């Protein structure tokens, strides 16, 4: 299967494209700790993976698990369970391991208390590891393109230059993890690179 085509985006916003990557098999990954839930003012905002947050959906925020991971969340006090999909980052409180939507929190009866002791288990199957290439620009003048490459290298990046059969030199940063794409796009924005092509590539794991 070929890689999805690139999409033009601004440095301040990117869209996670449809997942076509191979995946890593799970072996009973689990974690226990405190869960919280978020809703209200977050309704309609953009999640860390580019989706629109829906407090009535069954999604969650986790600090490190790859986006798309499906988790079974068990309230350890009442044994109620719910399945959620990771599409956001957080919670940003030290003793908490997961933030649930209102709907997910309601299903395990933790809305009133706000937090609960939970066990989260990655569902039998896979965790997707998504990688992206970030194309910074394309120039018809080779010397101009290489000057941009030097500038990016001086900024601490590792850009690659590729001269196409059409005579256009494309400068890109390959193999960027999904958790790093947004931060990279912001950095490039500060360097004046506002229009990027970000496209998903296969993971070889």
PDB file of C-alpha atoms in Angstrom:
ATOM      1  CA  UNK A   1       0.000   0.000   0.000  1.00  0.00           C
ATOM      2  CA  UNK A   2       1.440   3.387  -0.929  1.00  0.00           C
ATOM      3  CA  UNK A   3       1.792   6.239   1.523  1.00  0.00           C
ATOM      4  CA  UNK A   4      -1.079   8.736   1.699  1.00  0.00           C
ATOM      5  CA  UNK A   5      -0.603  11.912  -0.384  1.00  0.00           C
ATOM      6  CA  UNK A   6       0.639  15.049   1.389  1.00  0.00           C
ATOM      7  CA  UNK A   7      -1.730  17.744   2.604  1.00  0.00           C
ATOM      8  CA  UNK A   8      -0.931  21.448   2.888  1.00  0.00           C
ATOM      9  CA  UNK A   9      -1.243  22.825   6.394  1.00  0.00           C
ATOM     10  CA  UNK A  10      -0.115  25.814   8.410  1.00  0.00           C
ATOM     11  CA  UNK A  11       2.566  25.526  11.039  1.00  0.00           C
ATOM     12  CA  UNK A  12       0.016  26.141  13.793  1.00  0.00           C
ATOM     13  CA  UNK A  13      -2.270  23.267  12.881  1.00  0.00           C
ATOM     14  CA  UNK A  14      -1.899  19.774  11.499  1.00  0.00           C
ATOM     15  CA  UNK A  15      -4.195  16.889  10.781  1.00  0.00           C
ATOM     16  CA  UNK A  16      -3.469  13.302  11.672  1.00  0.00           C
ATOM     17  CA  UNK A  17      -4.084  11.361   8.471  1.00  0.00           C
ATOM     18  CA  UNK A  18      -5.757   7.978   8.196  1.00  0.00           C
ATOM     19  CA  UNK A  19      -3.615   5.303   9.815  1.00  0.00           C
ATOM     20  CA  UNK A  20      -2.116   2.814   7.366  1.00  0.00           C
ATOM     21  CA  UNK A  21       0.924   1.852   9.405  1.00  0.00           C
ATOM     22  CA  UNK A  22       1.930  -1.570  10.640  1.00  0.00           C
ATOM     23  CA  UNK A  23       1.585  -1.907  14.383  1.00  0.00           C
ATOM     24  CA  UNK A  24       3.224  -3.263  17.474  1.00  0.00           C
ATOM     25  CA  UNK A  25       1.585  -6.237  19.156  1.00  0.00           C
ATOM     26  CA  UNK A  26       0.619  -5.759  22.764  1.00  0.00           C
ATOM     27  CA  UNK A  27       1.390  -8.147  25.573  1.00  0.00           C
ATOM     28  CA  UNK A  28      -1.033  -7.288  28.383  1.00  0.00           C
ATOM     29  CA  UNK A  29       0.110  -3.683  28.879  1.00  0.00           C
ATOM     30  CA  UNK A  30      -1.578  -2.164  31.927  1.00  0.00           C
ATOM     31  CA  UNK A  31      -1.278   0.693  34.382  1.00  0.00           C
ATOM     32  CA  UNK A  32      -3.017   1.592  37.639  1.00  0.00           C
ATOM     33  CA  UNK A  33      -3.535   5.009  39.170  1.00  0.00           C
ATOM     34  CA  UNK A  34      -5.921   7.934  39.391  1.00  0.00           C
ATOM     35  CA  UNK A  35      -8.280   8.892  36.564  1.00  0.00           C
ATOM     36  CA  UNK A  36      -9.989  12.235  36.130  1.00  0.00           C
ATOM     37  CA  UNK A  37     -12.399  13.546  33.509  1.00  0.00           C
ATOM     38  CA  UNK A  38     -12.665  16.698  31.447  1.00  0.00           C
ATOM     39  CA  UNK A  39     -15.486  18.349  29.520  1.00  0.00           C
ATOM     40  CA  UNK A  40     -17.368  21.626  29.589  1.00  0.00           C
ATOM     41  CA  UNK A  41     -15.029  24.322  28.304  1.00  0.00           C
ATOM     42  CA  UNK A  42     -13.057  21.743  26.302  1.00  0.00           C
ATOM     43  CA  UNK A  43     -16.043  20.806  24.132  1.00  0.00           C
ATOM     44  CA  UNK A  44     -15.244  21.483  20.478  1.00  0.00           C
ATOM     45  CA  UNK A  45     -11.574  22.217  21.042  1.00  0.00           C
ATOM     46  CA  UNK A  46      -8.834  20.513  19.052  1.00  0.00           C
ATOM     47  CA  UNK A  47      -7.253  17.470  20.700  1.00  0.00           C
ATOM     48  CA  UNK A  48      -3.536  16.729  20.533  1.00  0.00           C
ATOM     49  CA  UNK A  49      -4.002  14.462  17.496  1.00  0.00           C
ATOM     50  CA  UNK A  50      -6.037  17.054  15.589  1.00  0.00           C
ATOM     51  CA  UNK A  51      -9.545  15.722  16.266  1.00  0.00           C
ATOM     52  CA  UNK A  52     -12.407  17.784  17.682  1.00  0.00           C
ATOM     53  CA  UNK A  53     -13.000  17.014  21.341  1.00  0.00           C
ATOM     54  CA  UNK A  54     -16.442  15.569  22.076  1.00  0.00           C
ATOM     55  CA  UNK A  55     -17.327  15.213  25.737  1.00  0.00           C
ATOM     56  CA  UNK A  56     -20.012  12.689  24.756  1.00  0.00           C
ATOM     57  CA  UNK A  57     -17.549  10.492  22.882  1.00  0.00           C
ATOM     58  CA  UNK A  58     -15.458   7.662  24.261  1.00  0.00           C
ATOM     59  CA  UNK A  59     -11.924   9.000  24.095  1.00  0.00           C
ATOM     60  CA  UNK A  60      -9.170   9.786  26.572  1.00  0.00           C
ATOM     61  CA  UNK A  61      -5.987  11.724  27.183  1.00  0.00           C
ATOM     62  CA  UNK A  62      -2.812   9.855  28.153  1.00  0.00           C
ATOM     63  CA  UNK A  63       0.700  11.218  28.592  1.00  0.00           C
ATOM     64  CA  UNK A  64       2.591   8.723  26.420  1.00  0.00           C
ATOM     65  CA  UNK A  65       0.481   6.038  24.726  1.00  0.00           C
ATOM     66  CA  UNK A  66       0.259   6.362  20.928  1.00  0.00           C
ATOM     67  CA  UNK A  67      -2.869   7.954  19.528  1.00  0.00           C
ATOM     68  CA  UNK A  68      -5.420   5.355  18.502  1.00  0.00           C
ATOM     69  CA  UNK A  69      -4.632   2.991  21.377  1.00  0.00           C
ATOM     70  CA  UNK A  70      -7.845   1.426  22.717  1.00  0.00           C
ATOM     71  CA  UNK A  71      -7.973   1.004  26.492  1.00  0.00           C
ATOM     72  CA  UNK A  72     -10.263  -0.793  28.886  1.00  0.00           C
ATOM     73  CA  UNK A  73     -10.661   1.378  31.974  1.00  0.00           C
ATOM     74  CA  UNK A  74     -11.882  -0.285  35.182  1.00  0.00           C
ATOM     75  CA  UNK A  75     -13.047   1.679  38.210  1.00  0.00           C
ATOM     76  CA  UNK A  76     -11.375  -0.274  41.022  1.00  0.00           C
ATOM     77  CA  UNK A  77     -13.982   0.805  43.581  1.00  0.00           C
ATOM     78  CA  UNK A  78     -17.077  -0.478  41.749  1.00  0.00           C
ATOM     79  CA  UNK A  79     -15.600  -2.694  38.981  1.00  0.00           C
ATOM     80  CA  UNK A  80     -17.454  -0.811  36.244  1.00  0.00           C
ATOM     81  CA  UNK A  81     -15.617  -0.783  32.894  1.00  0.00           C
ATOM     82  CA  UNK A  82     -15.521   1.345  29.765  1.00  0.00           C
ATOM     83  CA  UNK A  83     -13.488   1.308  26.540  1.00  0.00           C
ATOM     84  CA  UNK A  84     -11.873   4.484  25.261  1.00  0.00           C
ATOM     85  CA  UNK A  85      -9.496   5.501  22.473  1.00  0.00           C
ATOM     86  CA  UNK A  86      -6.476   7.735  23.118  1.00  0.00           C
ATOM     87  CA  UNK A  87      -6.669  10.959  21.094  1.00  0.00           C
ATOM     88  CA  UNK A  88      -5.271  13.585  23.453  1.00  0.00           C
ATOM     89  CA  UNK A  89      -2.381  14.293  25.822  1.00  0.00           C
ATOM     90  CA  UNK A  90      -2.648  14.662  29.605  1.00  0.00           C
ATOM     91  CA  UNK A  91      -3.631  14.733  32.370  1.00  0.00           C
ATOM     92  CA  UNK A  92      -1.186  17.385  33.511  1.00  0.00           C
ATOM     93  CA  UNK A  93      -1.419  16.526  37.206  1.00  0.00           C
ATOM     94  CA  UNK A  94       1.367  14.363  38.620  1.00  0.00           C
ATOM     95  CA  UNK A  95      -0.685  11.655  40.320  1.00  0.00           C
ATOM     96  CA  UNK A  96      -3.182  11.128  37.484  1.00  0.00           C
ATOM     97  CA  UNK A  97      -2.669   8.672  34.644  1.00  0.00           C
ATOM     98  CA  UNK A  98      -5.659   9.278  32.353  1.00  0.00           C
ATOM     99  CA  UNK A  99      -8.298  11.906  31.556  1.00  0.00           C
ATOM    100  CA  UNK A 100     -11.670  10.588  30.366  1.00  0.00           C
ATOM    101  CA  UNK A 101     -14.531  12.263  28.566  1.00  0.00           C
ATOM    102  CA  UNK A 102     -17.725  12.968  30.489  1.00  0.00           C
ATOM    103  CA  UNK A 103     -19.439  10.014  28.788  1.00  0.00           C
ATOM    104  CA  UNK A 104     -16.696   7.570  29.754  1.00  0.00           C
ATOM    105  CA  UNK A 105     -16.540   8.913  33.306  1.00  0.00           C
ATOM    106  CA  UNK A 106     -20.326   8.610  33.615  1.00  0.00           C
ATOM    107  CA  UNK A 107     -20.236   4.966  32.551  1.00  0.00           C
ATOM    108  CA  UNK A 108     -17.893   4.042  35.399  1.00  0.00           C
ATOM    109  CA  UNK A 109     -19.690   6.301  37.895  1.00  0.00           C
ATOM    110  CA  UNK A 110     -16.928   8.790  38.651  1.00  0.00           C
ATOM    111  CA  UNK A 111     -18.503  12.051  37.461  1.00  0.00           C
ATOM    112  CA  UNK A 112     -19.622  13.228  40.897  1.00  0.00           C
ATOM    113  CA  UNK A 113     -16.321  12.531  42.650  1.00  0.00           C
ATOM    114  CA  UNK A 114     -14.263  13.824  39.738  1.00  0.00           C
ATOM    115  CA  UNK A 115     -11.547  11.212  40.151  1.00  0.00           C
ATOM    116  CA  UNK A 116     -11.348   7.460  40.712  1.00  0.00           C
ATOM    117  CA  UNK A 117      -8.802   4.712  41.224  1.00  0.00           C
ATOM    118  CA  UNK A 118      -8.586   2.825  37.942  1.00  0.00           C
ATOM    119  CA  UNK A 119      -6.722   0.143  36.071  1.00  0.00           C
ATOM    120  CA  UNK A 120      -6.190   0.734  32.359  1.00  0.00           C
ATOM    121  CA  UNK A 121      -5.397  -2.158  30.042  1.00  0.00           C
ATOM    122  CA  UNK A 122      -4.504  -1.928  26.349  1.00  0.00           C
ATOM    123  CA  UNK A 123      -7.014  -4.073  24.494  1.00  0.00           C
ATOM    124  CA  UNK A 124      -5.903  -7.292  22.780  1.00  0.00           C
ATOM    125  CA  UNK A 125      -4.604  -6.324  19.388  1.00  0.00           C
ATOM    126  CA  UNK A 126      -2.273  -3.506  18.529  1.00  0.00           C
ATOM    127  CA  UNK A 127      -0.848  -0.116  19.393  1.00  0.00           C
ATOM    128  CA  UNK A 128      -0.282   1.926  16.251  1.00  0.00           C
ATOM    129  CA  UNK A 129       3.009   3.772  15.924  1.00  0.00           C
ATOM    130  CA  UNK A 130       2.556   6.550  13.391  1.00  0.00           C
ATOM    131  CA  UNK A 131       5.455   8.364  11.698  1.00  0.00           C
ATOM    132  CA  UNK A 132       5.420  11.428   9.462  1.00  0.00           C
ATOM    133  CA  UNK A 133       7.606  13.245   6.972  1.00  0.00           C
ATOM    134  CA  UNK A 134       7.542  17.031   7.219  1.00  0.00           C
ATOM    135  CA  UNK A 135       8.219  18.780   3.910  1.00  0.00           C
ATOM    136  CA  UNK A 136       9.301  22.322   4.642  1.00  0.00           C
ATOM    137  CA  UNK A 137       9.409  23.705   1.141  1.00  0.00           C
ATOM    138  CA  UNK A 138      10.127  23.152  -2.549  1.00  0.00           C
ATOM    139  CA  UNK A 139      12.338  25.371  -4.679  1.00  0.00           C
ATOM    140  CA  UNK A 140      13.171  25.502  -8.368  1.00  0.00           C
ATOM    141  CA  UNK A 141      16.528  27.113  -7.649  1.00  0.00           C
ATOM    142  CA  UNK A 142      18.912  24.523  -6.199  1.00  0.00           C
ATOM    143  CA  UNK A 143      21.185  27.093  -4.578  1.00  0.00           C
ATOM    144  CA  UNK A 144      18.212  28.724  -2.852  1.00  0.00           C
ATOM    145  CA  UNK A 145      16.961  25.347  -1.629  1.00  0.00           C
ATOM    146  CA  UNK A 146      20.353  24.433  -0.201  1.00  0.00           C
ATOM    147  CA  UNK A 147      20.570  27.775   1.597  1.00  0.00           C
ATOM    148  CA  UNK A 148      17.351  26.865   3.402  1.00  0.00           C
ATOM    149  CA  UNK A 149      18.813  23.484   4.272  1.00  0.00           C
ATOM    150  CA  UNK A 150      21.855  25.171   5.815  1.00  0.00           C
ATOM    151  CA  UNK A 151      19.623  27.542   7.792  1.00  0.00           C
ATOM    152  CA  UNK A 152      17.595  24.647   9.172  1.00  0.00           C
ATOM    153  CA  UNK A 153      20.743  22.719  10.054  1.00  0.00           C
ATOM    154  CA  UNK A 154      22.064  25.752  11.920  1.00  0.00           C
ATOM    155  CA  UNK A 155      18.797  25.710  13.895  1.00  0.00           C
ATOM    156  CA  UNK A 156      19.624  22.211  15.126  1.00  0.00           C
ATOM    157  CA  UNK A 157      17.430  20.269  12.711  1.00  0.00           C
ATOM    158  CA  UNK A 158      18.410  17.468  10.326  1.00  0.00           C
ATOM    159  CA  UNK A 159      16.777  18.362   6.998  1.00  0.00           C
ATOM    160  CA  UNK A 160      17.124  16.282   3.845  1.00  0.00           C
ATOM    161  CA  UNK A 161      17.269  17.655   0.302  1.00  0.00           C
ATOM    162  CA  UNK A 162      15.819  15.712  -2.621  1.00  0.00           C
ATOM    163  CA  UNK A 163      16.080  16.814  -6.243  1.00  0.00           C
ATOM    164  CA  UNK A 164      13.070  15.538  -8.163  1.00  0.00           C
ATOM    165  CA  UNK A 165      12.808  14.639 -11.832  1.00  0.00           C
ATOM    166  CA  UNK A 166      10.809  17.840 -12.258  1.00  0.00           C
ATOM    167  CA  UNK A 167      13.844  19.895 -11.301  1.00  0.00           C
ATOM    168  CA  UNK A 168      12.327  20.893  -7.965  1.00  0.00           C
ATOM    169  CA  UNK A 169      14.392  20.476  -4.799  1.00  0.00           C
ATOM    170  CA  UNK A 170      12.329  19.529  -1.775  1.00  0.00           C
ATOM    171  CA  UNK A 171      13.596  20.044   1.761  1.00  0.00           C
ATOM    172  CA  UNK A 172      12.064  17.844   4.434  1.00  0.00           C
ATOM    173  CA  UNK A 173      12.584  16.342   7.863  1.00  0.00           C
ATOM    174  CA  UNK A 174      11.834  12.607   7.675  1.00  0.00           C
ATOM    175  CA  UNK A 175      10.567  10.085  10.189  1.00  0.00           C
ATOM    176  CA  UNK A 176       9.011  12.386  12.781  1.00  0.00           C
ATOM    177  CA  UNK A 177       7.048  10.768  15.608  1.00  0.00           C
ATOM    178  CA  UNK A 178       3.409  11.772  15.982  1.00  0.00           C
ATOM    179  CA  UNK A 179       4.100  13.242  19.416  1.00  0.00           C
ATOM    180  CA  UNK A 180       6.744  15.549  17.911  1.00  0.00           C
ATOM    181  CA  UNK A 181       4.944  16.833  14.816  1.00  0.00           C
ATOM    182  CA  UNK A 182       3.123  19.716  16.458  1.00  0.00           C
ATOM    183  CA  UNK A 183       6.185  20.965  18.352  1.00  0.00           C
ATOM    184  CA  UNK A 184       8.243  20.748  15.162  1.00  0.00           C
ATOM    185  CA  UNK A 185       5.632  22.687  13.192  1.00  0.00           C
ATOM    186  CA  UNK A 186       5.675  25.410  15.845  1.00  0.00           C
ATOM    187  CA  UNK A 187       9.475  25.612  15.735  1.00  0.00           C
ATOM    188  CA  UNK A 188       9.441  25.850  11.950  1.00  0.00           C
ATOM    189  CA  UNK A 189       6.843  28.595  12.224  1.00  0.00           C
ATOM    190  CA  UNK A 190       9.204  30.669  14.355  1.00  0.00           C
ATOM    191  CA  UNK A 191      11.797  30.263  11.594  1.00  0.00           C
ATOM    192  CA  UNK A 192       9.346  31.610   9.033  1.00  0.00           C
ATOM    193  CA  UNK A 193       8.200  28.334   7.485  1.00  0.00           C
ATOM    194  CA  UNK A 194       4.422  28.624   7.691  1.00  0.00           C
ATOM    195  CA  UNK A 195       3.230  26.330   4.900  1.00  0.00           C
ATOM    196  CA  UNK A 196       4.221  22.713   5.384  1.00  0.00           C
ATOM    197  CA  UNK A 197       3.373  19.402   3.786  1.00  0.00           C
ATOM    198  CA  UNK A 198       3.025  16.763   6.489  1.00  0.00           C
ATOM    199  CA  UNK A 199       2.297  13.242   5.369  1.00  0.00           C
ATOM    200  CA  UNK A 200       2.193   9.882   7.036  1.00  0.00           C
ATOM    201  CA  UNK A 201       4.743   7.217   6.187  1.00  0.00           C
ATOM    202  CA  UNK A 202       4.941   3.543   7.004  1.00  0.00           C
ATOM    203  CA  UNK A 203       6.484   2.453  10.261  1.00  0.00           C
ATOM    204  CA  UNK A 204       9.016  -0.325   9.744  1.00  0.00           C
ATOM    205  CA  UNK A 205       8.606  -1.762  13.244  1.00  0.00           C
TER     206      UNK A 205
END
